Short mmCIF file of C-alpha atoms and ligand atoms in Angstrom, two decimals:
data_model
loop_
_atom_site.label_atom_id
_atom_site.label_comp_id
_atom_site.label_asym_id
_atom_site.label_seq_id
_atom_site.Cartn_x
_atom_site.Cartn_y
_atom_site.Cartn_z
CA UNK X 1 8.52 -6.66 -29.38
CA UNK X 2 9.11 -9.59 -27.28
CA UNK X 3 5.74 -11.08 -26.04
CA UNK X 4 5.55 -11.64 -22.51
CA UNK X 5 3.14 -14.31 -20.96
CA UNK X 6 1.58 -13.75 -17.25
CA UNK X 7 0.59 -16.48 -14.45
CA UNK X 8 -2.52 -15.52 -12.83
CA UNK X 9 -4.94 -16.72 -10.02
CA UNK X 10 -5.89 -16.92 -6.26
CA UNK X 11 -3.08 -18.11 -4.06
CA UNK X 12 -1.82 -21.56 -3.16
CA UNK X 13 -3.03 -22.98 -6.24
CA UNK X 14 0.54 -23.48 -7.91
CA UNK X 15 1.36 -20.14 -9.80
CA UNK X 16 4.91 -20.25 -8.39
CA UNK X 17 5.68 -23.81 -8.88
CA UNK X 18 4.70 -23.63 -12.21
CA UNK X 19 7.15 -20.48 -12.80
CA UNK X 20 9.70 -22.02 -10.89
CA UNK X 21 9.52 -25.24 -13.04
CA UNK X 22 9.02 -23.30 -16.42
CA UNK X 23 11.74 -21.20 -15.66
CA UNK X 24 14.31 -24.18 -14.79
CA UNK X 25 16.87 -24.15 -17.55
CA UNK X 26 16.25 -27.73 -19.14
CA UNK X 27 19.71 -27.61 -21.10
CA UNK X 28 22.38 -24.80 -21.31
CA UNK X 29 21.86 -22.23 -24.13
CA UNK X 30 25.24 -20.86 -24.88
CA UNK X 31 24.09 -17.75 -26.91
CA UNK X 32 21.63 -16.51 -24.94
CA UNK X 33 21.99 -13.93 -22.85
CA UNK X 34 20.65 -14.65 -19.41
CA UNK X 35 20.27 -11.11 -17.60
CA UNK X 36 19.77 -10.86 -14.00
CA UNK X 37 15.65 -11.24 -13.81
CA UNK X 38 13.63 -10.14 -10.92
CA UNK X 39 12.52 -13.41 -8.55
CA UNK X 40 8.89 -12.64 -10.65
CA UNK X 41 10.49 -12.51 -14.32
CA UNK X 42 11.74 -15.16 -15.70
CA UNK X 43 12.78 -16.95 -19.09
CA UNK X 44 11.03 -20.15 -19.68
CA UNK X 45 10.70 -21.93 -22.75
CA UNK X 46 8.66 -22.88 -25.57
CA UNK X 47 9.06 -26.16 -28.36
CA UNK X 48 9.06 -26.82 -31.77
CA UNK X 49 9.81 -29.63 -34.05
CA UNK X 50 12.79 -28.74 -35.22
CA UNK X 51 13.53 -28.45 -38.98
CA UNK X 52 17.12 -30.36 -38.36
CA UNK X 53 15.19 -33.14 -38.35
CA UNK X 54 13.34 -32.74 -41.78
CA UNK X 55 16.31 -31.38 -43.74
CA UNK X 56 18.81 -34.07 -41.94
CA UNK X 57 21.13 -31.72 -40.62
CA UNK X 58 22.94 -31.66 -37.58
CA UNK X 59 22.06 -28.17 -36.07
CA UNK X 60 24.47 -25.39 -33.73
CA UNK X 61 21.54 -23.42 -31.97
CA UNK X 62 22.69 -20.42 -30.48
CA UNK X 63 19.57 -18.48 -29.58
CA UNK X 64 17.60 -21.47 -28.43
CA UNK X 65 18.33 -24.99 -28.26
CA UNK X 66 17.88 -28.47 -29.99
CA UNK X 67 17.49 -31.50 -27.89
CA UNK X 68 16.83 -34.61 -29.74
CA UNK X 69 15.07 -32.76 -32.67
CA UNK X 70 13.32 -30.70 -30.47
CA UNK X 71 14.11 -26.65 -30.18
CA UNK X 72 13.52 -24.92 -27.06
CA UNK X 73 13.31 -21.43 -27.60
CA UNK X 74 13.02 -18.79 -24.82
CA UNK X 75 10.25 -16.65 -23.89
CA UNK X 76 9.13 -14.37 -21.31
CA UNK X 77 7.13 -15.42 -17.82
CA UNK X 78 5.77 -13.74 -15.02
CA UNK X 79 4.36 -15.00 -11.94
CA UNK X 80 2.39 -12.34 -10.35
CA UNK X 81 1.01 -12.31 -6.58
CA UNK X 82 -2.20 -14.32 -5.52
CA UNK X 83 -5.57 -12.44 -6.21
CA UNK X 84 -8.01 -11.76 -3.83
CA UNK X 85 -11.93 -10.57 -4.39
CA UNK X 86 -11.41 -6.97 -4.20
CA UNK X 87 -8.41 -6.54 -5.96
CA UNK X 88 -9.51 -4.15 -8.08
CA UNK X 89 -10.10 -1.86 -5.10
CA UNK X 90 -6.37 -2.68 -4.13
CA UNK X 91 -7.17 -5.37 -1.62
CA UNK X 92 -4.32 -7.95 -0.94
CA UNK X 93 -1.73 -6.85 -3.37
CA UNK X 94 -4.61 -5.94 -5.86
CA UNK X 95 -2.80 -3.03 -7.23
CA UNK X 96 0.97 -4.66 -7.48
CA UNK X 97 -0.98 -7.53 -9.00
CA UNK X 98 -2.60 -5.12 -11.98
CA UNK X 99 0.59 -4.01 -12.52
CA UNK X 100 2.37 -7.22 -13.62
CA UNK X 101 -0.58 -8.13 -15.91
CA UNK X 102 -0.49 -4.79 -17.42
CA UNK X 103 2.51 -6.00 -19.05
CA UNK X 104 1.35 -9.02 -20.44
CA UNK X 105 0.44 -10.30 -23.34
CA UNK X 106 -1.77 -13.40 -22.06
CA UNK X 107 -2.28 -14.92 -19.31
CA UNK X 108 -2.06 -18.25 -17.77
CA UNK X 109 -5.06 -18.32 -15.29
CA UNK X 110 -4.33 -21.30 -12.59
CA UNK X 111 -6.90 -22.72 -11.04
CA UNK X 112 -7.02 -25.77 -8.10
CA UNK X 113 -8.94 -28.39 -10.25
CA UNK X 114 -9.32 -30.16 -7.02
CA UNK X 115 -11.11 -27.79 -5.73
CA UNK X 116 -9.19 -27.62 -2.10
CA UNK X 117 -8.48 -24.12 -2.00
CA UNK X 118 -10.99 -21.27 -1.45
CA UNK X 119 -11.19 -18.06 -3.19
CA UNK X 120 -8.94 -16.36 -0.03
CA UNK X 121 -6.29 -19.22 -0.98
CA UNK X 122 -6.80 -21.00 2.41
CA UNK X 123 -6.92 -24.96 2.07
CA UNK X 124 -10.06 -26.43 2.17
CA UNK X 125 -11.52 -30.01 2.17
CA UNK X 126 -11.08 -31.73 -1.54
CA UNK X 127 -13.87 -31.09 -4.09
CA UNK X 128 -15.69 -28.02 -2.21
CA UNK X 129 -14.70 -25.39 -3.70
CA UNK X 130 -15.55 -24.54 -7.56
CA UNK X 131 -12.53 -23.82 -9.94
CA UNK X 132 -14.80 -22.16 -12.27
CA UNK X 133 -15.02 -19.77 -9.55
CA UNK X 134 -11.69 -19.21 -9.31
CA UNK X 135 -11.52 -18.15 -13.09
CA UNK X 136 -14.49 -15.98 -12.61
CA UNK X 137 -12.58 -13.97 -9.55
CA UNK X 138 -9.58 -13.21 -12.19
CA UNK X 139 -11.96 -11.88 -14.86
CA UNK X 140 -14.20 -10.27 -12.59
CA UNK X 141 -11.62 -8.06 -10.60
CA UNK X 142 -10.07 -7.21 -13.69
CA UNK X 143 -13.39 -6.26 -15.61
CA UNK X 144 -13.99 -4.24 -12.86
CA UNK X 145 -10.85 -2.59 -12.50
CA UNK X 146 -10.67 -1.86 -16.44
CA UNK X 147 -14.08 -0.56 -16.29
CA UNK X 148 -13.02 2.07 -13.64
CA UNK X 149 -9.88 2.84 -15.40
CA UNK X 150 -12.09 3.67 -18.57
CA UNK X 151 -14.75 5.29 -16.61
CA UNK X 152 -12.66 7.85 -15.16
CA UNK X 153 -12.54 10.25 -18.02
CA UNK X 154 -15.08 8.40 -20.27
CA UNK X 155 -17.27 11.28 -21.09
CA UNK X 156 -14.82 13.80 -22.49
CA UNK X 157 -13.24 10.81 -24.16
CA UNK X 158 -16.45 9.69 -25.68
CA UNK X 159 -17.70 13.27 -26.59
CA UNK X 160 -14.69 14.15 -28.34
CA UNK X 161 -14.66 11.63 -30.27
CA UNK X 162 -18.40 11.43 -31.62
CA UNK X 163 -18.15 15.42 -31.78
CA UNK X 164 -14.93 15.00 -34.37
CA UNK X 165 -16.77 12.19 -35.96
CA UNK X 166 -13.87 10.23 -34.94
CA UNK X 167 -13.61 6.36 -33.98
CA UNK X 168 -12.87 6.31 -29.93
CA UNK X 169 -10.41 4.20 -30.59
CA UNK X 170 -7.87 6.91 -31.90
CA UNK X 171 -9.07 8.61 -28.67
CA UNK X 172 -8.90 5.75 -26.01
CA UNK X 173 -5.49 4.72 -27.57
CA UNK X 174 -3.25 6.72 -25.51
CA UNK X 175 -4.47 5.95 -22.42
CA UNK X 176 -4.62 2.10 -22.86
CA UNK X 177 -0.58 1.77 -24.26
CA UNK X 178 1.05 1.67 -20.50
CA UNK X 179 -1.58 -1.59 -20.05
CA UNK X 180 0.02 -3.30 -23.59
CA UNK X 181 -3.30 -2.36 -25.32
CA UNK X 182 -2.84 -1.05 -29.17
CA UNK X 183 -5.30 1.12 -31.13
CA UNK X 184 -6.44 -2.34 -33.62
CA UNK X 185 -7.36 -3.87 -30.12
CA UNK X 186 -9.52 -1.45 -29.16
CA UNK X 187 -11.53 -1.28 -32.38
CA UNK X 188 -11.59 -5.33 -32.61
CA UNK X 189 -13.75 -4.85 -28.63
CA UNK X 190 -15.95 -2.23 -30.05
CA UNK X 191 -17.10 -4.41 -32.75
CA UNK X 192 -16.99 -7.69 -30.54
CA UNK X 193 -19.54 -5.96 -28.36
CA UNK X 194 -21.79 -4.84 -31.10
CA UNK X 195 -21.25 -1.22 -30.51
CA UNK X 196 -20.41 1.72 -33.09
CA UNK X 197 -16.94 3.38 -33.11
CA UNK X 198 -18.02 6.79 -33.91
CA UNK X 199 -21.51 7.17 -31.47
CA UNK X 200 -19.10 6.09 -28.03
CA UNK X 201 -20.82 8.87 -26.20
CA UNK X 202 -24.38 7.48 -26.29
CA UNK X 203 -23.06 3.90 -25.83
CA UNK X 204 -25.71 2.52 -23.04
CA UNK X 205 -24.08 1.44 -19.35
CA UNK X 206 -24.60 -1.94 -20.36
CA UNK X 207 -22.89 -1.55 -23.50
CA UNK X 208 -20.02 -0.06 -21.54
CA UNK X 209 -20.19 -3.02 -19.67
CA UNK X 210 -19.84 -4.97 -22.40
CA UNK X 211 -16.79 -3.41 -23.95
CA UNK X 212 -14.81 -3.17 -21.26
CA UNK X 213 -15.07 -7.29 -20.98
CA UNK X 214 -14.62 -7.79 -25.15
CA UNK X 215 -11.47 -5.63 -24.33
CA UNK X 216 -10.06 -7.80 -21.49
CA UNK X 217 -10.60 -10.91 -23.95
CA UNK X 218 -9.13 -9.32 -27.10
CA UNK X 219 -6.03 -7.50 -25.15
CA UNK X 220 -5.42 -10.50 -22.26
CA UNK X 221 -6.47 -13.70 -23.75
CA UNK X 222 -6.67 -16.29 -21.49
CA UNK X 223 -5.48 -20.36 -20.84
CA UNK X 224 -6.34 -22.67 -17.93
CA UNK X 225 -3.88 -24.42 -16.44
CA UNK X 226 -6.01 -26.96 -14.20
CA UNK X 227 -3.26 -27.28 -11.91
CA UNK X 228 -3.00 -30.45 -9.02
CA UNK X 229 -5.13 -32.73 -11.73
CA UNK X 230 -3.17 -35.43 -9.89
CA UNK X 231 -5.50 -35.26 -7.48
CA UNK X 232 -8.58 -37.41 -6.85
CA UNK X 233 -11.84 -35.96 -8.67
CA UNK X 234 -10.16 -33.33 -10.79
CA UNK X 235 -10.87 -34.49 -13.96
CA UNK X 236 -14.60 -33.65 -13.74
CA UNK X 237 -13.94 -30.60 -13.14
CA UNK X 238 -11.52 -29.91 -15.69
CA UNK X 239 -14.25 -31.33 -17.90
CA UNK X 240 -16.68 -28.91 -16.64
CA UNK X 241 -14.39 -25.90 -16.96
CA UNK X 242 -13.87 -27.06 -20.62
CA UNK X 243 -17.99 -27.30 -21.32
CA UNK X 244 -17.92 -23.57 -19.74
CA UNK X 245 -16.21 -22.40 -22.85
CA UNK X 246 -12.84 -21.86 -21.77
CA UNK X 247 -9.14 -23.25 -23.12
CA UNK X 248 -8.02 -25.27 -20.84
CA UNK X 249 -5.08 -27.74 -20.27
CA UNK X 250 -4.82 -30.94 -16.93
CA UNK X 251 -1.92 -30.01 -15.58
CA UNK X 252 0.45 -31.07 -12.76
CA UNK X 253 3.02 -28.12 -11.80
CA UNK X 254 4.62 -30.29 -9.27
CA UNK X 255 5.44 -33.07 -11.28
CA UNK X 256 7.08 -30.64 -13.15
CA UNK X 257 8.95 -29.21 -10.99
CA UNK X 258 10.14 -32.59 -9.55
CA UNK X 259 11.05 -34.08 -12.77
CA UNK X 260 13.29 -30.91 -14.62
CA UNK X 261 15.44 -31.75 -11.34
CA UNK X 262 15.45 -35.30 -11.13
CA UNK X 263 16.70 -34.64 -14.65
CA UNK X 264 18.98 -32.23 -13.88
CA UNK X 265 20.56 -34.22 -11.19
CA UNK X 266 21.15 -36.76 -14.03
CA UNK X 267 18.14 -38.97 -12.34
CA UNK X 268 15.79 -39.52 -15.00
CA UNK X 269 15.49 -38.98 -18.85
CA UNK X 270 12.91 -36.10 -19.39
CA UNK X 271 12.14 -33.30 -21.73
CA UNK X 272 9.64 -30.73 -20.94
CA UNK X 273 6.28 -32.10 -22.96
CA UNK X 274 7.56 -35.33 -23.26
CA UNK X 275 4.72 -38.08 -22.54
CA UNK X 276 7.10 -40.16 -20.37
CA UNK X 277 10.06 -40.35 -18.42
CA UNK X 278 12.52 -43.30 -17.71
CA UNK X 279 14.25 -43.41 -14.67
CA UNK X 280 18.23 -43.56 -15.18
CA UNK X 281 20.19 -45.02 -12.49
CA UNK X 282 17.29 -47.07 -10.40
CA UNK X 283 20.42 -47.86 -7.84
CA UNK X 284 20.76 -44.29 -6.95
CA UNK X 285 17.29 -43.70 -5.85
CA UNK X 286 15.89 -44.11 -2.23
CA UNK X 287 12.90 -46.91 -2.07
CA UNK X 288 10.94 -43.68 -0.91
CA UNK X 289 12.32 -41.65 -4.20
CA UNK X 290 11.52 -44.50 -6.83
CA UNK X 291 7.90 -44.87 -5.75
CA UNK X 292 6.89 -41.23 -5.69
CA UNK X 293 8.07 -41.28 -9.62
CA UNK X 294 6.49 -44.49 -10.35
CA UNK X 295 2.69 -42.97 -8.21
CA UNK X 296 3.86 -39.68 -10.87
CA UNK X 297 3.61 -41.41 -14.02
CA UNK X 298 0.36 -43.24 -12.63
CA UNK X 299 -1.46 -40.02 -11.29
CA UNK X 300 0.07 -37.86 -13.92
CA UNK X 301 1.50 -39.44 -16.80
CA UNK X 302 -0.86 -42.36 -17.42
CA UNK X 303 -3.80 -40.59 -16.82
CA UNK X 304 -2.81 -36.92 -18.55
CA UNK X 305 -0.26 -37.62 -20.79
CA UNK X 306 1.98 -35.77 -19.27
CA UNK X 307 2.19 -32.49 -16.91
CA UNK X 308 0.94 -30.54 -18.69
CA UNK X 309 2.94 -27.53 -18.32
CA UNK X 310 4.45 -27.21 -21.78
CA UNK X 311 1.71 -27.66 -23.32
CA UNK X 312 0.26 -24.28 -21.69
CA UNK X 313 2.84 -23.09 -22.51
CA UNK X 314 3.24 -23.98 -26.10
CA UNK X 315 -0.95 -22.89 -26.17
CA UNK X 316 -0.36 -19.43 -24.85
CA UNK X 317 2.24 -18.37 -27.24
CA UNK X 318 1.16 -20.34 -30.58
CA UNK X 319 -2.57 -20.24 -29.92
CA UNK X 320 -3.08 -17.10 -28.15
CA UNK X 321 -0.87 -15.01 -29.30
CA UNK X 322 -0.37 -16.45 -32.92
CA UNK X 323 2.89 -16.67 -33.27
CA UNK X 324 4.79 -19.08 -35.87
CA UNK X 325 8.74 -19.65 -35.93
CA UNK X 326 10.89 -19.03 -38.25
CA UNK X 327 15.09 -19.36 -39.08
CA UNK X 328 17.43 -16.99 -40.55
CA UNK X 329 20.23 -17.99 -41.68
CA UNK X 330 22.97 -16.22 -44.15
CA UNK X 331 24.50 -19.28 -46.31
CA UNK X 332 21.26 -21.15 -47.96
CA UNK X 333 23.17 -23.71 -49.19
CA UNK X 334 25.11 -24.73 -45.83
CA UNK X 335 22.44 -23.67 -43.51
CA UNK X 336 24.56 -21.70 -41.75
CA UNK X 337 25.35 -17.68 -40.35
CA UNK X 338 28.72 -16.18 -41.35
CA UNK X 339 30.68 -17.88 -38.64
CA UNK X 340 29.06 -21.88 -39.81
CA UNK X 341 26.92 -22.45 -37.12
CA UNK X 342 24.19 -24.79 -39.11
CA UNK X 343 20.43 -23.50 -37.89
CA UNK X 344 21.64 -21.11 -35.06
CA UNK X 345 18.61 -18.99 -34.74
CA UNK X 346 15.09 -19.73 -34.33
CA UNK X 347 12.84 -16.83 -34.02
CA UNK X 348 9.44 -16.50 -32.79
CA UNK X 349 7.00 -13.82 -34.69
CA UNK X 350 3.52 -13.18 -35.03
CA UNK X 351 1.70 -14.64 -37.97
CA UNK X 352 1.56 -11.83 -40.42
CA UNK X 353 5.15 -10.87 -39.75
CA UNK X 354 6.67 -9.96 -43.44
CA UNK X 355 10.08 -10.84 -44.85
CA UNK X 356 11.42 -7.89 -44.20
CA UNK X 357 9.57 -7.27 -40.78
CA UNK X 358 11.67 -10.21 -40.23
CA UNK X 359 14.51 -8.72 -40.88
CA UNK X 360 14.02 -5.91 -38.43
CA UNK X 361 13.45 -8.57 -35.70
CA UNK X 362 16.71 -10.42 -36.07
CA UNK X 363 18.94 -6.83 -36.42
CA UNK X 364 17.63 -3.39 -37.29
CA UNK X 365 20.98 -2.94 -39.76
CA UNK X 366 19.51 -5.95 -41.70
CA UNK X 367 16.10 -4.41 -42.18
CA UNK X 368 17.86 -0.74 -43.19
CA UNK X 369 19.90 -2.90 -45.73
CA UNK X 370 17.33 -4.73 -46.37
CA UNK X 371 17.73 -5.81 -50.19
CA UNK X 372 15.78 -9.08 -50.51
CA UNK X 373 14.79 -12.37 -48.65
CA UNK X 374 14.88 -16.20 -49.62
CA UNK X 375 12.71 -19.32 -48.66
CA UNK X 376 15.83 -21.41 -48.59
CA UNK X 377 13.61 -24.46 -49.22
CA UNK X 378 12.45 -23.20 -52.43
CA UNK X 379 15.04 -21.02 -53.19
CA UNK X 380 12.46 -18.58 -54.44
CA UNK X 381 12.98 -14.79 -53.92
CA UNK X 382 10.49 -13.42 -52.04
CA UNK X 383 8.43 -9.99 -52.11
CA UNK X 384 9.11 -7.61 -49.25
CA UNK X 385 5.61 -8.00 -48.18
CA UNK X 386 5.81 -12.07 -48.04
CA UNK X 387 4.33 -13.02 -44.90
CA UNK X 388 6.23 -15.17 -42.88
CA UNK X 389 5.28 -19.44 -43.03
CA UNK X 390 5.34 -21.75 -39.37
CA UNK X 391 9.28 -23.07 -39.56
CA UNK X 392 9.98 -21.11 -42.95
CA UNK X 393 13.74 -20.62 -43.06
CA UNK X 394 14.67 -17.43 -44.42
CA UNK X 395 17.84 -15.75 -45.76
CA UNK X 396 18.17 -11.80 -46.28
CA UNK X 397 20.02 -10.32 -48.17
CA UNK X 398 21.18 -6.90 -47.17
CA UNK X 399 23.83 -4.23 -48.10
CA UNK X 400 24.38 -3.75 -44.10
CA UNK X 401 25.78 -7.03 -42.19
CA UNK X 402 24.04 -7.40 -38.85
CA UNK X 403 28.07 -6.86 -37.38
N1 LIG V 501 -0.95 -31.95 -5.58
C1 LIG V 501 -0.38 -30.90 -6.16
N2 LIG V 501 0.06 -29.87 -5.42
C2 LIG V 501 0.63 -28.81 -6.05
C3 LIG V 501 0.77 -28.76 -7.45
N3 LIG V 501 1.34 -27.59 -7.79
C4 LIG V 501 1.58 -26.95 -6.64
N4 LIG V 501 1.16 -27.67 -5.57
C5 LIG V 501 1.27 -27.31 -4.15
O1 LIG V 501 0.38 -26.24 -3.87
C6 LIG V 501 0.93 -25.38 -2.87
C7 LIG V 501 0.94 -23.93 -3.35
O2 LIG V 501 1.85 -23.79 -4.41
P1 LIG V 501 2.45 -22.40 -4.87
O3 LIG V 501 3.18 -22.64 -6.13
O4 LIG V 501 3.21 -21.73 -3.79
O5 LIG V 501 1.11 -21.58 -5.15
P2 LIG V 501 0.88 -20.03 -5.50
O6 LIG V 501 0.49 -19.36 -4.23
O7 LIG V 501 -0.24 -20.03 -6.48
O8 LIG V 501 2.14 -19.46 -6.07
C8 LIG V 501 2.32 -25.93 -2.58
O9 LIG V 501 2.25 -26.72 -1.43
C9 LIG V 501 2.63 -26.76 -3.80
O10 LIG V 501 3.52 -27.80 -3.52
C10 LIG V 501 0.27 -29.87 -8.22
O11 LIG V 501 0.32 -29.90 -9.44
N5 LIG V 501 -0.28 -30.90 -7.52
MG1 LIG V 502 3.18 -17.70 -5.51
#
């Protein structure tokens, strides 16, 4: 299953310009099929060094794309309304909000690192308000909300399961799967909190407590975006949000946003993570145009490295949610699928994905077939069970074609 990655956070503090510039299409993608998504859903993209580069080929991506050595592949992003305190109790759009993040995988937690925004989303002078704060509000409302959830039928869950001498995880599971939370996630909590699978029904309020949070981290792992960093005085408190224990990335959703379409309008050279950008045609550019880029690279570029925004990105899916990439292909020797497109797929799986898992995530004919894979590097056969390397490229060999 596709993993899906959620934006998060009071509003005003740049949720939607960060979707909106995410979800800009940086180049075309011929083979992928863009379905209608809702204003809130959208496809943005992750990057990869591409293995064209290391094997000398020139590539034909279909499923994602290659620019300059670099593949963009698509992934899944929601933006989700601004939280309020009280969410949990349904204030604001507290319960439309819950019900976005239920479906995600991780989350991207935005926070104003220059601290003009208050915790009801209303601008406020520079440097008063606390972004730690606004990270708290996020876990906070959904601890709270969890806990509730959990609470409601917690002791018939709990008896149950210590009377069958049963872990509460095989009885919790079914009412966690509609918020994306499995069985192994569940037990993984229990023991993060210190507490015993199979005595849930004496578990202490404060162990309760406890679990429901060690849930929220294991099920909804987070990422800071310190969004508006361009701002005066944000880097202190990026660098105190980073001493409070949490990932978190500078970043500047506006610049962003600005740049995919100055590049788009053929203005400027860009590529989403690049540390740079040159400007194109300097004669096509108001006075007024030329030095809000130039003031960019100085607030933004110079200072961060860059916007930030793909890196986030990048964070969530490799570093949260463990996922490697990987490329199929059906010819080993040309690199290619049946109809010679060199490198045309490049999948993203979860480390631990097997060869033949693998095969089940590119077509489910191709895993039903499934007769063996290759590392196409090696040339090696592998075992079913071979778990999947970061850029292996794989053929599979099956007795049913994937057409
Ligand atoms: N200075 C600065 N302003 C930003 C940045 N990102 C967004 N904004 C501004 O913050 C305001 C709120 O942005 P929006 O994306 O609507 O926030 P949301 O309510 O969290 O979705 C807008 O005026 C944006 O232009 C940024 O990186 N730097
Ligand atoms: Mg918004």
């Amino acid at each position: 299953m596709a993993k899906i990655v959620g934006l998060v956070g009071k509003a005003n503090v740049g949720k939607s310009t960060f979707f909106g510039a995410a979800t800009l299409k940086p180049v075309e993608i011929a083979g992928f099929p863009f379905t209608t998504l809702k204003a809130d859903r959208g496809v943005a993209y992750i990057t990869a060094p591409c293995v064209c580069k290391e094997l000398g080929v020139q590539d034909d991506p279909q499923n994602s794309a290659c620019v300059d050595g670099t593949r963009l592949i698509p992934v899944d992003l929601i933006d989700t309304p601004g939280l309020i305190p009280g969410a949990h109790q349904g204030k604001g759009l507290g319960n439309q909000f819950l019900d976005e993040v239920r479906r995600a995988d991780a989350l991207i937690v935005v926070a104003d690192a220059s601290g003009a925004t208050n915790l009801q989303g209303q601008p406020v002078d520079p440097l008063t308000n606390d972004p730690i704060d606004d990270i708290k509000m996020f876990e906070q409302e959904f601890d709270l909300w969890l806990r509730a959830l959990i609470h409601k039928d917690w002791s018939t869950i709990s008896r149950t399961a210590q009377t069958a001498k049963e872990p509460i995880s095989k009885h919790l599971e079914q009412k966690m799967t509609g918020l994306g939370i499995s069985r192994s996630q569940i037990a993984r909590a229990v023991k993060e909190a210190g507490l015993d699978e199979y005595r849930s029904y004496q578990w202490s309020e404060e162990g309760f407590v406890n679990f429901a949070t060690q849930l929220r981290k294991v099920a909804k792992p987070i990422i800071v975006a310190a969004n508006k960093a361009d701002r005066e005085g944000s880097g202190d408190n990026i660098k105190r949000i980073e001493e409070a224990g949490y990932k978190v990335v500078a970043t500047c959703a506006e610049a962003e946003l600005a740049l995919r379409r100055a590049a788009d309008a053929g203005l400027v050279d860009y590529t989403p993570g690049d540390s740079d950008f040159t400007i194109k045609n300097p004669e096509k550019l108001t006075g007024g145009q030329t030095k809000a880029l130039e003031r960019m690279r100085e607030k933004v570029f110079v200072k961060w490295g860059g916007t930030g925004v793909q890196e986030v990105l990048n964070t969530a899916f490799y570093g949260l949610l463990n996922m490697i990439v990987a490329y199929p292909v059906e010819d080993p020797e040309k690199l290619t699928n049946s109809q010679g497109q060199v490198l045309p797929d490049c999948f993203l799986v979860t480390k631990g994905t097997t060869a033949k898992q693998f095969a089940g995530v590119i077509h489910s004919d191709l895993m039903e077939g499934f007769i063996y894979a290759m590392n196409v590097r090696t040339k090696r056969r592998l075992k079913d069970s071979y778990e999947l390397q970061d850029k292996d490229i794989i053929q599979i060999v099956s007795a049913k074609s994937r057409r």
